[in-house]
CSV table of C-alpha atoms in Angstrom, one decimal:
chain,number,residue,atom,x,y,z
E,199,UNK,CA,-154.8,139.1,-6.1
E,200,UNK,CA,-152.5,138.3,-8.8
E,201,UNK,CA,-148.8,138.2,-8.6
E,202,UNK,CA,-148.5,140.8,-11.2
E,203,UNK,CA,-150.3,143.3,-9.0
E,204,UNK,CA,-148.7,146.8,-8.2
E,205,UNK,CA,-146.9,146.7,-5.2
E,206,UNK,CA,-148.3,149.3,-1.9
E,207,UNK,CA,-146.9,152.6,-2.5
E,208,UNK,CA,-144.7,153.5,-0.1
E,209,UNK,CA,-145.8,156.1,2.5
E,210,UNK,CA,-145.2,159.8,2.2
E,211,UNK,CA,-142.4,160.9,4.4
E,212,UNK,CA,-144.4,163.9,6.8
E,213,UNK,CA,-143.3,167.1,7.6
E,214,UNK,CA,-141.7,167.9,10.5
E,215,UNK,CA,-144.0,170.8,12.5
E,216,UNK,CA,-142.1,174.6,12.8
E,217,UNK,CA,-142.4,174.3,16.4
E,218,UNK,CA,-139.7,171.6,16.0
E,219,UNK,CA,-137.1,173.2,13.9
E,220,UNK,CA,-137.0,176.9,15.4
E,221,UNK,CA,-135.7,175.8,18.6
E,222,UNK,CA,-132.6,174.7,16.1
E,223,UNK,CA,-132.4,178.0,14.8
E,224,UNK,CA,-130.2,179.4,17.9
E,225,UNK,CA,-127.7,177.0,18.0
E,226,UNK,CA,-127.1,176.8,14.6
E,227,UNK,CA,-126.1,180.2,14.1
E,228,UNK,CA,-123.6,179.9,17.3
E,229,UNK,CA,-121.8,177.0,15.6
E,230,UNK,CA,-121.8,178.2,11.9
E,231,UNK,CA,-120.3,181.5,13.6
E,232,UNK,CA,-117.9,180.0,16.0
E,233,UNK,CA,-116.9,177.5,12.9
E,234,UNK,CA,-116.1,180.5,10.3
E,235,UNK,CA,-114.5,182.2,13.0
E,236,UNK,CA,-111.6,179.5,13.9
E,237,UNK,CA,-111.0,178.8,10.7
E,238,UNK,CA,-110.6,182.9,9.7
E,239,UNK,CA,-108.5,183.1,13.0
E,240,UNK,CA,-106.3,179.9,12.0
E,241,UNK,CA,-105.8,181.4,7.8
E,242,UNK,CA,-104.8,185.1,9.4
E,243,UNK,CA,-102.4,183.9,11.6
E,244,UNK,CA,-101.2,180.6,8.8
E,245,UNK,CA,-101.0,183.4,6.6
E,246,UNK,CA,-99.5,186.3,8.6
E,247,UNK,CA,-96.7,183.8,9.9
E,248,UNK,CA,-96.4,182.5,6.3
E,249,UNK,CA,-95.5,186.0,4.7
E,250,UNK,CA,-92.8,186.1,8.0
E,251,UNK,CA,-91.0,182.8,6.8
E,252,UNK,CA,-91.4,183.4,2.7
E,253,UNK,CA,-90.7,186.8,2.5
E,254,UNK,CA,-89.3,188.6,5.7
E,255,UNK,CA,-87.1,186.4,6.6
E,256,UNK,CA,-85.3,185.3,3.7
E,257,UNK,CA,-84.9,189.4,2.9
E,258,UNK,CA,-83.6,189.8,5.9
E,259,UNK,CA,-80.9,187.2,4.9
E,260,UNK,CA,-80.2,188.0,1.2
E,261,UNK,CA,-81.4,184.8,-0.4
E,262,UNK,CA,-84.4,184.5,-3.1
E,263,UNK,CA,-87.7,183.6,-0.7
E,264,UNK,CA,-88.5,181.1,-3.4
E,265,UNK,CA,-85.2,180.0,-4.3
E,266,UNK,CA,-84.3,176.1,-4.6
E,267,UNK,CA,-82.0,176.0,-1.2
E,268,UNK,CA,-84.7,178.4,0.5
E,269,UNK,CA,-87.5,175.9,-0.2
E,270,UNK,CA,-85.8,172.8,1.3
E,271,UNK,CA,-84.4,174.6,3.8
E,272,UNK,CA,-88.2,175.8,4.6
E,273,UNK,CA,-89.7,172.6,4.1
E,274,UNK,CA,-87.2,170.5,6.0
E,275,UNK,CA,-86.9,172.9,9.1
E,276,UNK,CA,-91.7,173.2,8.8
E,277,UNK,CA,-91.2,169.2,9.2
E,278,UNK,CA,-88.8,169.2,11.9
E,279,UNK,CA,-91.5,171.9,14.1
E,280,UNK,CA,-94.7,169.8,13.2
E,281,UNK,CA,-92.9,166.7,14.0
E,282,UNK,CA,-91.7,168.0,17.8
E,283,UNK,CA,-95.4,169.4,17.7
E,284,UNK,CA,-96.9,165.3,16.6
E,285,UNK,CA,-94.6,164.0,19.3
E,286,UNK,CA,-95.1,166.0,22.0
E,287,UNK,CA,-98.4,167.3,22.2
E,288,UNK,CA,-101.1,165.7,23.8
E,289,UNK,CA,-102.9,163.0,21.9
E,290,UNK,CA,-100.6,163.7,19.4
E,291,UNK,CA,-102.2,166.5,17.4
E,292,UNK,CA,-104.5,163.4,16.3
E,293,UNK,CA,-104.8,160.6,14.4
E,294,UNK,CA,-102.8,159.6,11.1
E,295,UNK,CA,-104.1,162.1,9.1
E,296,UNK,CA,-104.0,159.5,6.2
E,297,UNK,CA,-106.4,157.9,7.8
E,298,UNK,CA,-109.0,160.0,8.3
E,299,UNK,CA,-111.1,162.3,5.5
E,300,UNK,CA,-113.6,165.2,6.3
E,301,UNK,CA,-115.8,163.4,8.4
E,302,UNK,CA,-114.9,161.3,11.2
E,303,UNK,CA,-115.6,161.1,15.0
E,304,UNK,CA,-115.4,163.7,17.6
E,305,UNK,CA,-112.1,163.8,18.8
E,306,UNK,CA,-110.9,164.5,22.8
E,307,UNK,CA,-111.0,168.4,23.3
E,308,UNK,CA,-107.2,167.7,24.5
E,309,UNK,CA,-106.0,166.7,21.1
E,310,UNK,CA,-107.4,170.0,20.0
E,311,UNK,CA,-104.1,172.6,20.5
E,312,UNK,CA,-101.5,170.5,19.3
E,313,UNK,CA,-103.6,170.0,15.9
E,314,UNK,CA,-104.0,173.4,15.0
E,315,UNK,CA,-100.1,174.3,16.1
E,316,UNK,CA,-100.0,171.5,13.4
E,317,UNK,CA,-102.1,172.6,10.9
E,318,UNK,CA,-101.2,176.5,11.1
E,319,UNK,CA,-97.5,175.3,10.6
E,320,UNK,CA,-98.1,173.7,7.9
E,321,UNK,CA,-100.1,176.4,5.9
E,322,UNK,CA,-97.4,178.5,6.6
E,323,UNK,CA,-94.4,176.1,5.4
E,324,UNK,CA,-95.2,175.0,2.8
E,325,UNK,CA,-96.7,171.8,2.1
E,326,UNK,CA,-99.3,170.8,-0.2
E,327,UNK,CA,-102.1,170.2,1.9
E,328,UNK,CA,-105.3,172.6,3.1
E,329,UNK,CA,-106.8,173.6,5.7
E,330,UNK,CA,-110.2,171.4,5.5
E,331,UNK,CA,-109.6,168.4,7.4
E,332,UNK,CA,-108.2,169.5,10.5
E,333,UNK,CA,-110.4,172.7,11.4
E,334,UNK,CA,-113.8,170.4,10.2
E,335,UNK,CA,-112.2,168.2,12.7
E,336,UNK,CA,-111.2,171.0,15.6
E,337,UNK,CA,-115.5,172.7,14.9
E,338,UNK,CA,-116.9,169.3,15.3
E,339,UNK,CA,-115.5,168.1,19.0
E,340,UNK,CA,-115.8,172.0,19.9
E,341,UNK,CA,-119.6,171.4,19.3
E,342,UNK,CA,-119.8,167.7,20.1
E,343,UNK,CA,-118.1,168.7,23.8
E,344,UNK,CA,-120.3,172.0,24.0
E,345,UNK,CA,-123.3,170.5,23.1
E,346,UNK,CA,-123.1,168.1,25.4
E,347,UNK,CA,-122.5,169.9,28.0
E,348,UNK,CA,-125.2,172.6,27.5
E,349,UNK,CA,-127.6,170.3,25.9
E,350,UNK,CA,-127.5,167.2,27.1
E,351,UNK,CA,-130.5,166.3,25.4
E,352,UNK,CA,-129.8,166.5,22.2
E,353,UNK,CA,-128.4,164.1,20.0
E,354,UNK,CA,-124.7,163.7,19.3
E,355,UNK,CA,-124.8,163.6,15.9
E,356,UNK,CA,-126.8,167.2,15.6
E,357,UNK,CA,-123.6,168.9,17.2
E,358,UNK,CA,-121.3,167.2,14.6
E,359,UNK,CA,-123.8,167.7,11.2
E,360,UNK,CA,-124.0,171.7,12.5
E,361,UNK,CA,-120.1,171.8,13.1
E,362,UNK,CA,-119.3,170.3,9.4
E,363,UNK,CA,-122.1,172.7,7.7
E,364,UNK,CA,-121.0,175.2,9.2
E,365,UNK,CA,-116.8,175.0,8.5
E,366,UNK,CA,-117.8,173.7,4.9
E,367,UNK,CA,-120.0,176.9,4.0
E,368,UNK,CA,-117.0,179.3,5.7
E,369,UNK,CA,-114.5,177.2,3.6
E,370,UNK,CA,-116.1,177.2,0.1
E,371,UNK,CA,-117.6,180.9,1.0
E,372,UNK,CA,-121.5,179.4,0.0
E,373,UNK,CA,-123.7,176.7,2.0
E,374,UNK,CA,-124.6,175.7,-0.7
E,375,UNK,CA,-121.4,173.6,-1.0
E,376,UNK,CA,-122.7,172.3,2.9
E,377,UNK,CA,-125.5,171.5,1.5
E,378,UNK,CA,-124.5,169.0,-1.2
E,379,UNK,CA,-122.2,167.3,1.5
E,380,UNK,CA,-125.3,167.2,3.9
E,381,UNK,CA,-127.5,165.8,1.7
E,382,UNK,CA,-124.9,163.6,0.4
E,383,UNK,CA,-124.2,161.7,3.8
E,384,UNK,CA,-128.1,162.2,4.5
E,385,UNK,CA,-129.0,159.8,1.6
E,386,UNK,CA,-127.1,156.4,2.7
E,387,UNK,CA,-129.2,156.7,6.2
E,388,UNK,CA,-132.5,156.5,8.1
E,389,UNK,CA,-134.4,160.0,8.1
E,390,UNK,CA,-137.4,161.1,9.7
E,391,UNK,CA,-139.4,163.8,7.9
E,392,UNK,CA,-138.7,165.6,4.2
E,393,UNK,CA,-135.0,166.3,3.1
E,394,UNK,CA,-135.6,169.9,3.8
E,395,UNK,CA,-136.0,169.6,7.1
E,396,UNK,CA,-133.2,167.8,8.2
E,397,UNK,CA,-131.3,170.2,6.3
E,398,UNK,CA,-132.7,173.4,8.3
E,399,UNK,CA,-130.2,173.3,10.7
E,400,UNK,CA,-127.0,172.2,8.9
E,401,UNK,CA,-128.1,175.1,6.3
E,402,UNK,CA,-128.7,178.1,8.9
E,403,UNK,CA,-125.4,177.3,10.5
E,404,UNK,CA,-123.6,176.7,6.2
E,405,UNK,CA,-124.8,180.1,5.9
E,406,UNK,CA,-124.3,181.7,9.2
E,407,UNK,CA,-120.5,180.5,8.7
E,408,UNK,CA,-120.7,181.3,5.3
E,409,UNK,CA,-121.7,185.2,5.5
E,410,UNK,CA,-119.2,185.5,8.5
E,411,UNK,CA,-116.3,184.5,6.3
E,412,UNK,CA,-117.3,186.5,3.5
E,413,UNK,CA,-117.7,189.1,6.0
E,414,UNK,CA,-114.2,188.8,7.9
E,415,UNK,CA,-112.1,187.3,5.4
E,416,UNK,CA,-114.0,188.3,2.0
E,417,UNK,CA,-113.0,184.6,-0.2
E,418,UNK,CA,-113.5,184.3,-3.5
E,419,UNK,CA,-113.2,180.8,-6.0
E,420,UNK,CA,-114.5,183.4,-9.0
E,421,UNK,CA,-111.0,182.8,-11.3
E,422,UNK,CA,-112.3,185.6,-13.4
E,423,UNK,CA,-111.4,183.9,-16.5
E,424,UNK,CA,-113.7,184.4,-19.9
E,425,UNK,CA,-117.2,183.3,-19.9
E,426,UNK,CA,-118.2,180.2,-21.8
E,427,UNK,CA,-120.4,180.9,-24.7
E,428,UNK,CA,-122.9,178.3,-26.6
E,429,UNK,CA,-121.4,175.1,-26.0
E,430,UNK,CA,-120.9,173.2,-29.0
E,431,UNK,CA,-120.0,169.1,-29.7
E,432,UNK,CA,-116.2,170.0,-30.0
E,433,UNK,CA,-117.1,171.2,-26.4
E,434,UNK,CA,-119.1,168.4,-25.1
E,435,UNK,CA,-116.0,166.0,-26.5
E,436,UNK,CA,-113.4,168.3,-24.9
E,437,UNK,CA,-115.1,168.0,-21.1
E,438,UNK,CA,-115.2,164.0,-21.6
E,439,UNK,CA,-111.9,163.0,-22.6
E,440,UNK,CA,-110.3,166.0,-20.0
E,441,UNK,CA,-112.6,165.1,-17.0
E,442,UNK,CA,-111.7,161.0,-17.9
E,443,UNK,CA,-108.4,161.4,-18.0
E,444,UNK,CA,-107.8,163.9,-15.1
E,445,UNK,CA,-109.9,161.6,-13.1
E,446,UNK,CA,-107.3,158.8,-14.8
E,447,UNK,CA,-104.1,161.0,-13.5
E,448,UNK,CA,-106.0,161.6,-9.6
E,449,UNK,CA,-106.2,157.7,-9.8
E,450,UNK,CA,-102.5,157.0,-10.4
E,451,UNK,CA,-101.8,159.0,-7.5
E,452,UNK,CA,-104.5,156.9,-5.0
E,453,UNK,CA,-103.0,153.4,-6.2
E,454,UNK,CA,-99.3,154.8,-5.3
E,455,UNK,CA,-100.6,156.2,-1.4
E,456,UNK,CA,-100.6,153.3,0.0
E,457,UNK,CA,-97.4,152.4,-0.8
E,458,UNK,CA,-95.9,156.0,-0.1
E,459,UNK,CA,-97.9,156.4,3.5
E,460,UNK,CA,-96.0,152.6,4.3
E,461,UNK,CA,-92.5,153.6,3.1
E,462,UNK,CA,-92.9,156.7,5.9
E,463,UNK,CA,-94.5,153.9,8.4
E,464,UNK,CA,-91.6,152.5,8.9
E,465,UNK,CA,-89.9,155.3,10.2
E,466,UNK,CA,-91.2,155.3,12.9
E,467,UNK,CA,-91.0,157.9,15.0
E,468,UNK,CA,-92.6,161.7,13.8
E,469,UNK,CA,-89.3,163.7,14.1
E,470,UNK,CA,-88.5,161.4,11.5
E,471,UNK,CA,-91.1,160.8,9.2
E,472,UNK,CA,-92.2,164.4,9.3
E,473,UNK,CA,-88.9,166.3,8.5
E,474,UNK,CA,-87.7,163.5,6.2
E,475,UNK,CA,-90.7,164.0,4.5
E,476,UNK,CA,-90.3,167.7,4.6
E,477,UNK,CA,-86.8,167.1,2.9
E,478,UNK,CA,-88.8,165.3,-0.1
E,479,UNK,CA,-91.5,168.3,-0.4
E,480,UNK,CA,-88.9,170.8,-0.8
E,481,UNK,CA,-87.0,168.5,-3.5
E,482,UNK,CA,-90.9,168.3,-5.2
E,483,UNK,CA,-90.3,172.0,-5.1
E,484,UNK,CA,-87.6,172.5,-6.8
E,485,UNK,CA,-88.7,170.8,-9.8
E,486,UNK,CA,-92.0,172.1,-9.5
E,487,UNK,CA,-91.6,175.5,-9.1
E,488,UNK,CA,-93.1,177.9,-6.5
E,489,UNK,CA,-96.5,177.4,-7.5
E,490,UNK,CA,-96.4,173.6,-6.2
E,491,UNK,CA,-96.5,174.5,-2.6
E,492,UNK,CA,-99.2,175.6,-0.2
E,493,UNK,CA,-102.5,174.7,-0.3
E,494,UNK,CA,-102.7,175.4,-4.0
E,495,UNK,CA,-106.3,178.2,-4.2
E,496,UNK,CA,-104.1,181.4,-4.8
E,497,UNK,CA,-101.9,179.3,-7.5
E,498,UNK,CA,-104.5,178.7,-8.9
E,499,UNK,CA,-105.8,182.1,-9.2
E,500,UNK,CA,-102.2,182.9,-10.7
E,501,UNK,CA,-102.4,179.7,-13.2
E,502,UNK,CA,-105.8,181.3,-14.1
E,503,UNK,CA,-104.9,184.8,-14.2
E,504,UNK,CA,-102.2,183.9,-17.4
E,505,UNK,CA,-103.5,180.6,-18.8
E,506,UNK,CA,-100.8,180.8,-22.0
E,507,UNK,CA,-97.9,182.1,-20.0
E,508,UNK,CA,-96.8,178.2,-19.1
E,509,UNK,CA,-96.5,175.0,-22.3
E,510,UNK,CA,-98.1,171.8,-21.3
E,511,UNK,CA,-95.4,170.2,-20.5
E,512,UNK,CA,-94.8,173.0,-17.5
E,513,UNK,CA,-99.1,172.5,-16.9
E,514,UNK,CA,-98.5,168.6,-16.9
E,515,UNK,CA,-95.1,168.7,-14.7
E,516,UNK,CA,-96.6,171.0,-12.1
E,517,UNK,CA,-99.9,168.9,-11.8
E,518,UNK,CA,-98.2,165.6,-11.7
E,519,UNK,CA,-95.8,167.4,-9.0
E,520,UNK,CA,-98.2,168.9,-6.7
E,521,UNK,CA,-100.2,165.4,-6.5
E,522,UNK,CA,-97.1,163.9,-5.6
E,523,UNK,CA,-96.6,166.4,-3.1
E,524,UNK,CA,-100.0,165.5,-1.9
E,525,UNK,CA,-99.0,162.1,-1.1
E,526,UNK,CA,-96.3,162.9,0.1
E,527,UNK,CA,-97.5,165.3,3.2
E,528,UNK,CA,-100.3,163.1,3.3
E,529,UNK,CA,-98.2,160.2,3.7
E,530,UNK,CA,-95.7,161.3,6.1
E,531,UNK,CA,-97.7,162.7,8.9
E,532,UNK,CA,-98.6,166.2,8.0
E,533,UNK,CA,-102.2,167.3,9.3
E,534,UNK,CA,-104.3,168.6,6.6
E,535,UNK,CA,-106.9,167.8,3.7
E,536,UNK,CA,-106.8,167.2,0.3
E,537,UNK,CA,-109.5,169.4,-1.5
E,538,UNK,CA,-107.7,172.4,-2.1
E,539,UNK,CA,-104.0,170.8,-3.7
E,540,UNK,CA,-106.7,168.6,-6.1
E,541,UNK,CA,-107.9,171.4,-7.0
E,542,UNK,CA,-104.7,172.9,-8.8
E,543,UNK,CA,-103.8,169.8,-10.1
E,544,UNK,CA,-106.9,169.7,-12.3
E,545,UNK,CA,-106.5,172.9,-12.8
E,546,UNK,CA,-103.1,172.7,-14.2
E,547,UNK,CA,-104.2,170.0,-16.1
E,548,UNK,CA,-106.9,171.1,-17.4
E,549,UNK,CA,-104.9,174.3,-18.7
E,550,UNK,CA,-102.5,171.4,-20.4
E,551,UNK,CA,-105.1,170.6,-23.1
E,552,UNK,CA,-106.0,174.1,-23.6
E,553,UNK,CA,-102.3,174.3,-23.8
E,554,UNK,CA,-102.0,171.7,-26.6
E,555,UNK,CA,-105.6,172.7,-28.2
E,556,UNK,CA,-106.4,175.8,-28.0
E,557,UNK,CA,-109.5,176.0,-29.1
E,558,UNK,CA,-110.3,174.2,-25.6
E,559,UNK,CA,-112.0,177.2,-23.6
E,560,UNK,CA,-109.3,177.6,-20.7
E,561,UNK,CA,-112.4,177.6,-18.8
E,562,UNK,CA,-113.6,174.4,-19.5
E,563,UNK,CA,-110.2,172.1,-19.5
E,564,UNK,CA,-109.5,173.6,-16.2
E,565,UNK,CA,-113.0,172.9,-14.7
E,566,UNK,CA,-112.9,169.4,-16.4
E,567,UNK,CA,-109.6,168.9,-15.5
E,568,UNK,CA,-110.7,170.2,-11.8
E,569,UNK,CA,-114.0,167.7,-11.7
E,570,UNK,CA,-112.0,164.7,-12.4
E,571,UNK,CA,-109.0,164.6,-10.3
E,572,UNK,CA,-111.6,165.9,-7.0
E,573,UNK,CA,-113.6,162.8,-8.1
E,574,UNK,CA,-110.9,160.2,-7.9
E,575,UNK,CA,-109.4,162.0,-4.9
E,576,UNK,CA,-112.2,163.2,-2.9
E,577,UNK,CA,-115.4,160.6,-4.6
E,578,UNK,CA,-117.6,163.6,-2.9
E,579,UNK,CA,-119.5,163.7,-6.4
E,580,UNK,CA,-121.9,166.6,-5.6
E,581,UNK,CA,-118.6,168.6,-3.7
E,582,UNK,CA,-116.0,168.1,-7.1
E,583,UNK,CA,-119.3,169.0,-9.3
E,584,UNK,CA,-120.2,172.7,-7.5
E,585,UNK,CA,-116.2,173.5,-7.0
E,586,UNK,CA,-115.2,172.8,-10.8
E,587,UNK,CA,-118.6,174.9,-11.7
E,588,UNK,CA,-117.7,178.2,-9.3
E,589,UNK,CA,-114.7,178.3,-10.1
E,590,UNK,CA,-115.2,179.3,-13.5
E,591,UNK,CA,-119.0,180.8,-12.6
E,592,UNK,CA,-120.4,179.8,-16.0
E,593,UNK,CA,-124.1,178.6,-15.9
E,594,UNK,CA,-123.5,176.9,-19.1
E,595,UNK,CA,-120.3,175.3,-17.9
E,596,UNK,CA,-123.1,173.3,-15.4
E,597,UNK,CA,-124.2,170.9,-18.2
E,598,UNK,CA,-121.1,170.1,-19.6
E,599,UNK,CA,-119.7,169.3,-16.5
E,600,UNK,CA,-122.6,167.1,-15.4
E,601,UNK,CA,-122.1,165.1,-18.8
E,602,UNK,CA,-118.4,164.8,-17.7
E,603,UNK,CA,-118.6,163.5,-14.7
E,604,UNK,CA,-120.6,160.6,-15.8
E,605,UNK,CA,-117.8,158.7,-17.7
E,606,UNK,CA,-115.0,160.4,-15.1
E,607,UNK,CA,-117.1,158.7,-12.0
E,608,UNK,CA,-117.5,154.9,-13.9
E,609,UNK,CA,-113.3,155.4,-13.6
E,610,UNK,CA,-113.7,155.7,-9.8
E,611,UNK,CA,-115.8,153.9,-8.4
E,612,UNK,CA,-115.6,150.8,-7.4
E,613,UNK,CA,-111.9,151.8,-6.6
E,614,UNK,CA,-109.8,152.1,-3.6
E,615,UNK,CA,-110.3,156.0,-2.2
E,616,UNK,CA,-107.2,158.4,-1.0
E,617,UNK,CA,-108.2,157.2,2.7
E,618,UNK,CA,-106.4,154.4,4.5
E,619,UNK,CA,-107.7,152.1,7.2
E,620,UNK,CA,-105.4,151.9,10.6
E,621,UNK,CA,-103.9,148.6,8.9
E,622,UNK,CA,-102.6,150.6,5.7
E,623,UNK,CA,-104.9,149.2,3.7
E,624,UNK,CA,-106.8,151.4,1.1
E,625,UNK,CA,-111.0,152.4,1.7
E,626,UNK,CA,-112.9,151.0,-1.1
């Protein structure tokens, strides 16, 4: 046998029998439905509380609901209330949010009530964070606890994967997002059988979570922007430039993140960290305007509905303020996720490009901006591509985003992430 002989071909993965997959169907359905119900329940409660805090109460007091004074008062008060929960609740409403991402280890069940209360208060009070991290963490903890109790022979990782998939399907209103996230996670693991066999149970949970949310909450990511026609060379260049520039903007927030976190950590006590953080967020709200408050999805729909109503300078200001608010909210201890606020920052940045160069379609600018900022702040390539594409709902744009993701990814890969270790150093 010569040295240049071809290496042996790897053995093909054996498919998993249907009789092995079928028993996973019912648990997947249950986990997906419960995950969606918890997400919808917390979101609706937060929305009702938001109406009281930002409409009914200021109207009763004769104060403008989104006046500078009310933004400062409300966000500082939210910091005080969440600080009380973090201080007094069992388990302190979970770990430092700066140290956790979408995926993590299951928490003990006694931590979850405090985490959910802190999340609902945050969503209603105006900090620039989304519900994804705490809702996924809660559903993972519940599924893991129930699975170990009622099906102790099943691997614990199964329940974690089902809960993550079901919640992501509910959050995005489609199982495709969950399938992409799980596929990306499985890529780094040694798996048995075909990829689709491994996706059978989580995809079932994601589909049920998505359908449940659609039936109850009627979510929609489509911004109803004008569809993009056949792309030209100018569109390719625009996508490349906007996505790369947005990635650089997102990385600026990533690099600042550990320093801001260190400043708030020195305040030590949650009853100092969170009220001070709320005050800073109120001041940022005064600077950026009411559109830079809250998780950002409704606000993205607002600026997309009227893309020509704001100047390029206004869009840049909103993008920078939103990213600053995201960094502050996470650093001072508010419980929440980073995807939805990053979407608003990217959308604002992309619409700035449209305002500067009107020949750049608003849909292309928005999608490319979202792609770049999400790549920088999440390092979730599939989620970034999917989110940017689904906001525009144009088949033409997918190829442009895939091309634009390549240089943007080179700018962010191997660099610090928007997540810290327990010692405060950046995760790479």
